[in-house]
Amino acid sequence: MDADITGPSIPRLLSIENTKVRGSELGIIPVKSPEGIEVISLNLFMEDEEQPVIWRGPLIAGAVKQFWTDVLWGNLDYLIIDLPPGTGDVALTVMQSIPINGMVMVSTPQDMVSMIVAKSINMVKTMNIPILGVVENMSYMICPQCGKKIDIFGDSNIDIFLDRQDIKLLGKLPMSKDLASVAENNENNMQNDIINTFNSIIDKIDSSLNL
Amino acid sequence: MDADITGPSIPRLLSIENTKVRGSELGIIPVKSPEGIEVISLNLFMEDEEQPVIWRGPLIAGAVKQFWTDVLWGNLDYLIIDLPPGTGDVALTVMQSIPINGMVMVSTPQDMVSMIVAKSINMVKTMNIPILGVVENMSYMICPQCGKKIDIFGDSNIDIFLDRQDIKLLGKLPMSKDLASVAENNENNMQNDIINTFNSIIDKIDSSLNL
């Protein structure tokens, strides 16, 4: 469920940006990605994906609620909800109207040391939703010229911050053309160590959920 | 004016995160940064900057309008409004309730080739606000080990995209510890070429505005 109503990026990520959603008498039928993932996103309802959604908060919140109530999700293993960044209206709607087993936070080292992530963490705690952990995105980079590792944002005291908040680090993802091109070109040429990192993140989430 | 109500980062950026805003009978008095910039931000009203603002859209829109009407801005050279990312409620409120001379878009190469920037551009055009140009952020990186330039997101056809939209590229900023640490540590140790890029961006904005 792509709950980022004004910036929906999931259809492109899963190569279904040219498919449109269908309705039925029983409800909205989600679009199935080539990998077999059922997807709903506001972009799947639009004729032209470059057209902006210029909506006020209540309308946006209404769309998110409809994605939850009116879509024929069927028998899912997991329902993964992609939220827009920050502690805005959509995050509030999702946390209030959908029963959530756990929240995975995704952040960059830069935002982690600022108070932006602390705000989000405090919001989730206020709403009594378990925080499964943090994924550090754009964590480092491998120089394509010399092969050395670059700490993009310098030495940040993220471990201390997470310790203080009692939150687990699920994994660190590099800044990588491979990762960017999965989204842009849908090429599946990721390096093994990135795939391993993803698998380890998934395992940790899975065991936290205890499903 | 920090219009990013739920993720206000301007006070930290300008080293005034420990100052609080004062009121007077005539209105709200903005906080002056060490460089002499008058600032208003929701974080300047909060006891603890790590506390989230869990507000619905109409309340957020109300705060933005108040920043415009109730703050004693005085005699400014420019009023710069920092918007949250995307085409959400705040962007709509700002574009509808404040007379705007021009919009500067800031984006990454990754978002530029996706439809996210196209959505924003189409929103601004719909609201009849002149687009002064695009700043490409996180455009490249200089490897601190070997000194070579890295195109982080690969070769993207941004020029073609901007040409098609008839929009000027104002400049390309690198991913750099120096730039990140201006925000985090308020150190002012930027390299000369970054300062030159900033100055060139400012000159282009200035001449587009014709003020």
PDB file of C-alpha atoms in Angstrom, chain B:
ATOM      1  CA  MET B   1      10.093  31.337   6.953  1.00  0.00           C
ATOM      2  CA  ASP B   2      10.371  27.666   7.751  1.00  0.00           C
ATOM      3  CA  ALA B   3       7.099  26.348   6.300  1.00  0.00           C
ATOM      4  CA  ASP B   4       8.105  22.752   7.005  1.00  0.00           C
ATOM      5  CA  ILE B   5       5.884  22.575  10.092  1.00  0.00           C
ATOM      6  CA  THR B   6       6.331  18.879  10.854  1.00  0.00           C
ATOM      7  CA  GLY B   7      10.053  18.688   9.946  1.00  0.00           C
ATOM      8  CA  PRO B   8      11.515  22.106  10.737  1.00  0.00           C
ATOM      9  CA  SER B   9      15.281  22.042  10.086  1.00  0.00           C
ATOM     10  CA  ILE B  10      16.063  25.729   9.591  1.00  0.00           C
ATOM     11  CA  PRO B  11      16.804  26.650  13.264  1.00  0.00           C
ATOM     12  CA  ARG B  12      19.558  24.020  13.472  1.00  0.00           C
ATOM     13  CA  LEU B  13      20.922  25.030  10.085  1.00  0.00           C
ATOM     14  CA  LEU B  14      21.289  28.622  11.295  1.00  0.00           C
ATOM     15  CA  SER B  15      22.440  27.700  14.851  1.00  0.00           C
ATOM     16  CA  ILE B  16      19.435  29.177  16.629  1.00  0.00           C
ATOM     17  CA  GLU B  17      17.878  25.896  17.796  1.00  0.00           C
ATOM     18  CA  ASN B  18      18.255  26.922  21.458  1.00  0.00           C
ATOM     19  CA  THR B  19      16.549  30.282  21.062  1.00  0.00           C
ATOM     20  CA  LYS B  20      12.839  30.718  21.634  1.00  0.00           C
ATOM     21  CA  VAL B  21      10.558  33.114  19.830  1.00  0.00           C
ATOM     22  CA  ARG B  22       9.081  36.115  21.682  1.00  0.00           C
ATOM     23  CA  GLY B  23       5.711  37.727  21.286  1.00  0.00           C
ATOM     24  CA  SER B  24       4.692  41.364  21.547  1.00  0.00           C
ATOM     25  CA  GLU B  25       1.412  43.245  21.444  1.00  0.00           C
ATOM     26  CA  LEU B  26       1.940  43.861  17.734  1.00  0.00           C
ATOM     27  CA  GLY B  27       2.791  40.306  16.754  1.00  0.00           C
ATOM     28  CA  ILE B  28       5.398  37.557  16.815  1.00  0.00           C
ATOM     29  CA  ILE B  29       9.026  38.723  16.827  1.00  0.00           C
ATOM     30  CA  PRO B  30      11.214  36.518  14.580  1.00  0.00           C
ATOM     31  CA  VAL B  31      14.531  35.172  15.895  1.00  0.00           C
ATOM     32  CA  LYS B  32      17.687  36.702  14.390  1.00  0.00           C
ATOM     33  CA  SER B  33      20.454  34.298  13.378  1.00  0.00           C
ATOM     34  CA  PRO B  34      24.145  35.166  13.994  1.00  0.00           C
ATOM     35  CA  GLU B  35      24.343  36.197  10.316  1.00  0.00           C
ATOM     36  CA  GLY B  36      21.426  38.610  10.772  1.00  0.00           C
ATOM     37  CA  ILE B  37      18.681  36.557   9.115  1.00  0.00           C
ATOM     38  CA  GLU B  38      15.226  36.874  10.684  1.00  0.00           C
ATOM     39  CA  VAL B  39      13.761  33.397  11.121  1.00  0.00           C
ATOM     40  CA  ILE B  40      10.436  31.911  12.065  1.00  0.00           C
ATOM     41  CA  SER B  41      10.020  28.170  12.534  1.00  0.00           C
ATOM     42  CA  LEU B  42       7.667  26.001  14.533  1.00  0.00           C
ATOM     43  CA  ASN B  43      10.651  24.566  16.392  1.00  0.00           C
ATOM     44  CA  LEU B  44      11.333  28.026  17.851  1.00  0.00           C
ATOM     45  CA  PHE B  45       7.986  27.738  19.647  1.00  0.00           C
ATOM     46  CA  MET B  46       8.662  24.319  21.178  1.00  0.00           C
ATOM     47  CA  GLU B  47      10.146  23.507  24.567  1.00  0.00           C
ATOM     48  CA  ASP B  48      11.748  20.304  23.262  1.00  0.00           C
ATOM     49  CA  GLU B  49      12.728  20.174  19.593  1.00  0.00           C
ATOM     50  CA  GLU B  50      12.517  16.365  19.604  1.00  0.00           C
ATOM     51  CA  GLN B  51       8.791  16.475  20.310  1.00  0.00           C
ATOM     52  CA  PRO B  52       6.763  15.751  17.178  1.00  0.00           C
ATOM     53  CA  VAL B  53       4.042  18.045  15.858  1.00  0.00           C
ATOM     54  CA  ILE B  54       1.100  15.660  15.480  1.00  0.00           C
ATOM     55  CA  TRP B  55      -1.296  17.953  13.677  1.00  0.00           C
ATOM     56  CA  ARG B  56      -3.910  17.558  10.977  1.00  0.00           C
ATOM     57  CA  GLY B  57      -3.650  19.482   7.688  1.00  0.00           C
ATOM     58  CA  PRO B  58      -5.927  22.427   8.580  1.00  0.00           C
ATOM     59  CA  LEU B  59      -3.929  23.158  11.758  1.00  0.00           C
ATOM     60  CA  ILE B  60      -0.649  22.966   9.820  1.00  0.00           C
ATOM     61  CA  ALA B  61      -2.060  25.282   7.148  1.00  0.00           C
ATOM     62  CA  GLY B  62      -3.166  27.664   9.904  1.00  0.00           C
ATOM     63  CA  ALA B  63       0.373  27.847  11.317  1.00  0.00           C
ATOM     64  CA  VAL B  64       1.800  28.676   7.880  1.00  0.00           C
ATOM     65  CA  LYS B  65      -0.757  31.446   7.370  1.00  0.00           C
ATOM     66  CA  GLN B  66       0.061  32.858  10.815  1.00  0.00           C
ATOM     67  CA  PHE B  67       3.775  32.911   9.951  1.00  0.00           C
ATOM     68  CA  TRP B  68       2.826  35.164   7.068  1.00  0.00           C
ATOM     69  CA  THR B  69       0.246  37.413   8.755  1.00  0.00           C
ATOM     70  CA  ASP B  70       1.241  37.581  12.442  1.00  0.00           C
ATOM     71  CA  VAL B  71       5.045  37.785  12.318  1.00  0.00           C
ATOM     72  CA  LEU B  72       6.647  41.242  12.463  1.00  0.00           C
ATOM     73  CA  TRP B  73       8.877  40.705   9.448  1.00  0.00           C
ATOM     74  CA  GLY B  74       9.859  44.368   9.154  1.00  0.00           C
ATOM     75  CA  ASN B  75      11.742  45.631   6.136  1.00  0.00           C
ATOM     76  CA  LEU B  76      13.178  42.564   4.407  1.00  0.00           C
ATOM     77  CA  ASP B  77      15.322  42.285   1.280  1.00  0.00           C
ATOM     78  CA  TYR B  78      13.814  38.874   0.508  1.00  0.00           C
ATOM     79  CA  LEU B  79      11.392  36.560   2.223  1.00  0.00           C
ATOM     80  CA  ILE B  80      12.594  33.012   1.590  1.00  0.00           C
ATOM     81  CA  ILE B  81      10.074  30.268   2.335  1.00  0.00           C
ATOM     82  CA  ASP B  82      11.387  26.758   2.889  1.00  0.00           C
ATOM     83  CA  LEU B  83       8.729  24.238   1.843  1.00  0.00           C
ATOM     84  CA  PRO B  84       8.477  20.589   2.822  1.00  0.00           C
ATOM     85  CA  PRO B  85       9.098  18.137  -0.035  1.00  0.00           C
ATOM     86  CA  GLY B  86       6.282  17.278  -2.393  1.00  0.00           C
ATOM     87  CA  THR B  87       2.953  18.682  -3.437  1.00  0.00           C
ATOM     88  CA  GLY B  88       1.126  18.436  -0.131  1.00  0.00           C
ATOM     89  CA  ASP B  89      -1.084  20.668   1.952  1.00  0.00           C
ATOM     90  CA  VAL B  90       1.597  23.175   2.999  1.00  0.00           C
ATOM     91  CA  ALA B  91       2.769  23.803  -0.567  1.00  0.00           C
ATOM     92  CA  LEU B  92      -0.841  24.438  -1.565  1.00  0.00           C
ATOM     93  CA  THR B  93      -1.420  26.827   1.366  1.00  0.00           C
ATOM     94  CA  VAL B  94       1.750  28.797   0.643  1.00  0.00           C
ATOM     95  CA  MET B  95       0.994  29.090  -3.079  1.00  0.00           C
ATOM     96  CA  GLN B  96      -2.612  30.147  -2.434  1.00  0.00           C
ATOM     97  CA  SER B  97      -2.184  32.551   0.489  1.00  0.00           C
ATOM     98  CA  ILE B  98       1.202  34.253  -0.040  1.00  0.00           C
ATOM     99  CA  PRO B  99       2.129  36.354  -3.108  1.00  0.00           C
ATOM    100  CA  ILE B 100       5.195  34.596  -4.514  1.00  0.00           C
ATOM    101  CA  ASN B 101       7.658  36.119  -6.986  1.00  0.00           C
ATOM    102  CA  GLY B 102       9.209  32.828  -7.949  1.00  0.00           C
ATOM    103  CA  MET B 103       9.841  29.242  -6.996  1.00  0.00           C
ATOM    104  CA  VAL B 104      13.230  27.529  -6.788  1.00  0.00           C
ATOM    105  CA  MET B 105      12.984  23.753  -6.965  1.00  0.00           C
ATOM    106  CA  VAL B 106      15.617  21.620  -5.219  1.00  0.00           C
ATOM    107  CA  SER B 107      15.963  18.016  -6.273  1.00  0.00           C
ATOM    108  CA  THR B 108      18.293  15.056  -6.575  1.00  0.00           C
ATOM    109  CA  PRO B 109      19.183  13.423  -9.920  1.00  0.00           C
ATOM    110  CA  GLN B 110      17.244  10.362  -8.773  1.00  0.00           C
ATOM    111  CA  ASP B 111      13.993  12.273  -8.197  1.00  0.00           C
ATOM    112  CA  MET B 112      14.535  14.374 -11.306  1.00  0.00           C
ATOM    113  CA  VAL B 113      14.244  11.393 -13.632  1.00  0.00           C
ATOM    114  CA  SER B 114      11.305   9.969 -11.711  1.00  0.00           C
ATOM    115  CA  MET B 115       7.935  11.662 -12.038  1.00  0.00           C
ATOM    116  CA  ILE B 116       8.129  13.280  -8.559  1.00  0.00           C
ATOM    117  CA  VAL B 117       9.713  16.521  -9.794  1.00  0.00           C
ATOM    118  CA  ALA B 118       7.415  16.605 -12.819  1.00  0.00           C
ATOM    119  CA  LYS B 119       4.448  16.503 -10.426  1.00  0.00           C
ATOM    120  CA  SER B 120       5.827  19.472  -8.453  1.00  0.00           C
ATOM    121  CA  ILE B 121       6.597  21.441 -11.619  1.00  0.00           C
ATOM    122  CA  ASN B 122       3.076  20.856 -12.900  1.00  0.00           C
ATOM    123  CA  MET B 123       1.621  21.960  -9.564  1.00  0.00           C
ATOM    124  CA  VAL B 124       3.593  25.230  -9.581  1.00  0.00           C
ATOM    125  CA  LYS B 125       2.619  25.865 -13.211  1.00  0.00           C
ATOM    126  CA  THR B 126      -1.056  25.193 -12.368  1.00  0.00           C
ATOM    127  CA  MET B 127      -0.816  27.840  -9.622  1.00  0.00           C
ATOM    128  CA  ASN B 128       0.682  30.330 -12.138  1.00  0.00           C
ATOM    129  CA  ILE B 129       3.874  30.861 -10.142  1.00  0.00           C
ATOM    130  CA  PRO B 130       7.093  31.515 -12.127  1.00  0.00           C
ATOM    131  CA  ILE B 131       9.673  28.721 -11.777  1.00  0.00           C
ATOM    132  CA  LEU B 132      13.112  30.343 -11.417  1.00  0.00           C
ATOM    133  CA  GLY B 133      14.921  27.071 -11.956  1.00  0.00           C
ATOM    134  CA  VAL B 134      16.106  23.831 -10.438  1.00  0.00           C
ATOM    135  CA  VAL B 135      19.060  23.247  -8.096  1.00  0.00           C
ATOM    136  CA  GLU B 136      20.436  19.739  -8.444  1.00  0.00           C
ATOM    137  CA  ASN B 137      21.396  18.535  -4.980  1.00  0.00           C
ATOM    138  CA  MET B 138      23.563  15.456  -4.273  1.00  0.00           C
ATOM    139  CA  SER B 139      24.592  15.785  -7.886  1.00  0.00           C
ATOM    140  CA  TYR B 140      28.063  14.266  -7.635  1.00  0.00           C
ATOM    141  CA  MET B 141      30.752  13.483  -5.093  1.00  0.00           C
ATOM    142  CA  ILE B 142      34.521  13.867  -4.874  1.00  0.00           C
ATOM    143  CA  CYS B 143      36.085  10.684  -3.487  1.00  0.00           C
ATOM    144  CA  PRO B 144      38.097  11.726  -0.399  1.00  0.00           C
ATOM    145  CA  GLN B 145      40.515   8.841  -1.061  1.00  0.00           C
ATOM    146  CA  CYS B 146      41.385   9.205  -4.749  1.00  0.00           C
ATOM    147  CA  GLY B 147      40.005  12.682  -5.486  1.00  0.00           C
ATOM    148  CA  LYS B 148      38.038  11.572  -8.536  1.00  0.00           C
ATOM    149  CA  LYS B 149      34.522  12.729  -9.321  1.00  0.00           C
ATOM    150  CA  ILE B 150      31.717  10.203  -8.826  1.00  0.00           C
ATOM    151  CA  ASP B 151      28.351  10.450 -10.580  1.00  0.00           C
ATOM    152  CA  ILE B 152      26.334   9.007  -7.724  1.00  0.00           C
ATOM    153  CA  PHE B 153      23.210   8.112  -9.643  1.00  0.00           C
ATOM    154  CA  GLY B 154      24.786   7.403 -12.998  1.00  0.00           C
ATOM    155  CA  ASP B 155      24.148   9.190 -16.231  1.00  0.00           C
ATOM    156  CA  SER B 156      20.679  10.689 -16.078  1.00  0.00           C
ATOM    157  CA  ASN B 157      19.114  12.672 -18.889  1.00  0.00           C
ATOM    158  CA  ILE B 158      18.256  15.662 -16.742  1.00  0.00           C
ATOM    159  CA  ASP B 159      19.079  18.248 -19.410  1.00  0.00           C
ATOM    160  CA  ILE B 160      16.568  16.709 -21.817  1.00  0.00           C
ATOM    161  CA  PHE B 161      13.933  16.596 -19.084  1.00  0.00           C
ATOM    162  CA  LEU B 162      14.476  20.259 -18.113  1.00  0.00           C
ATOM    163  CA  ASP B 163      14.543  21.346 -21.759  1.00  0.00           C
ATOM    164  CA  ARG B 164      11.223  19.646 -22.364  1.00  0.00           C
ATOM    165  CA  GLN B 165       9.749  21.436 -19.333  1.00  0.00           C
ATOM    166  CA  ASP B 166      11.447  24.720 -20.358  1.00  0.00           C
ATOM    167  CA  ILE B 167      13.158  25.046 -16.977  1.00  0.00           C
ATOM    168  CA  LYS B 168      16.650  26.381 -16.205  1.00  0.00           C
ATOM    169  CA  LEU B 169      19.266  24.407 -14.250  1.00  0.00           C
ATOM    170  CA  LEU B 170      20.567  26.874 -11.634  1.00  0.00           C
ATOM    171  CA  GLY B 171      23.494  24.750 -10.488  1.00  0.00           C
ATOM    172  CA  LYS B 172      24.723  21.381  -9.272  1.00  0.00           C
ATOM    173  CA  LEU B 173      25.715  20.864  -5.632  1.00  0.00           C
ATOM    174  CA  PRO B 174      27.906  17.956  -4.599  1.00  0.00           C
ATOM    175  CA  MET B 175      27.278  15.466  -1.837  1.00  0.00           C
ATOM    176  CA  SER B 176      29.844  16.696   0.634  1.00  0.00           C
ATOM    177  CA  LYS B 177      30.737  16.366   4.301  1.00  0.00           C
ATOM    178  CA  ASP B 178      31.368  20.110   4.278  1.00  0.00           C
ATOM    179  CA  LEU B 179      27.813  20.820   3.188  1.00  0.00           C
ATOM    180  CA  ALA B 180      26.405  18.283   5.650  1.00  0.00           C
ATOM    181  CA  SER B 181      28.481  19.708   8.490  1.00  0.00           C
ATOM    182  CA  VAL B 182      27.280  23.245   7.855  1.00  0.00           C
ATOM    183  CA  ALA B 183      23.921  21.889   8.929  1.00  0.00           C
ATOM    184  CA  GLU B 184      25.166  19.649  11.708  1.00  0.00           C
ATOM    185  CA  ASN B 185      28.145  21.380  13.247  1.00  0.00           C
ATOM    186  CA  ASN B 186      27.670  24.869  11.878  1.00  0.00           C
ATOM    187  CA  GLU B 187      31.261  24.795  10.755  1.00  0.00           C
ATOM    188  CA  ASN B 188      31.942  27.132   7.925  1.00  0.00           C
ATOM    189  CA  ASN B 189      34.686  25.290   6.139  1.00  0.00           C
ATOM    190  CA  MET B 190      33.222  24.937   2.679  1.00  0.00           C
ATOM    191  CA  GLN B 191      35.482  24.493  -0.294  1.00  0.00           C
ATOM    192  CA  ASN B 192      35.830  27.395  -2.679  1.00  0.00           C
ATOM    193  CA  ASP B 193      34.155  25.625  -5.584  1.00  0.00           C
ATOM    194  CA  ILE B 194      31.045  24.962  -3.497  1.00  0.00           C
ATOM    195  CA  ILE B 195      30.922  28.618  -2.453  1.00  0.00           C
ATOM    196  CA  ASN B 196      31.311  29.621  -6.111  1.00  0.00           C
ATOM    197  CA  THR B 197      28.446  27.318  -7.097  1.00  0.00           C
ATOM    198  CA  PHE B 198      26.235  28.868  -4.423  1.00  0.00           C
ATOM    199  CA  ASN B 199      27.105  32.388  -5.562  1.00  0.00           C
ATOM    200  CA  SER B 200      26.362  31.540  -9.179  1.00  0.00           C
ATOM    201  CA  ILE B 201      22.983  30.044  -8.159  1.00  0.00           C
ATOM    202  CA  ILE B 202      22.146  33.199  -6.202  1.00  0.00           C
ATOM    203  CA  ASP B 203      23.134  35.446  -9.132  1.00  0.00           C
ATOM    204  CA  LYS B 204      20.884  33.503 -11.498  1.00  0.00           C
ATOM    205  CA  ILE B 205      17.932  33.683  -9.074  1.00  0.00           C
ATOM    206  CA  ASP B 206      18.555  37.391  -8.540  1.00  0.00           C
ATOM    207  CA  SER B 207      18.555  38.202 -12.237  1.00  0.00           C
ATOM    208  CA  SER B 208      15.453  36.063 -12.868  1.00  0.00           C
ATOM    209  CA  LEU B 209      13.588  37.962 -10.169  1.00  0.00           C
ATOM    210  CA  ASN B 210      14.516  41.368 -11.640  1.00  0.00           C
ATOM    211  CA  LEU B 211      13.992  43.042  -8.282  1.00  0.00           C
TER     212      LEU B 211
END
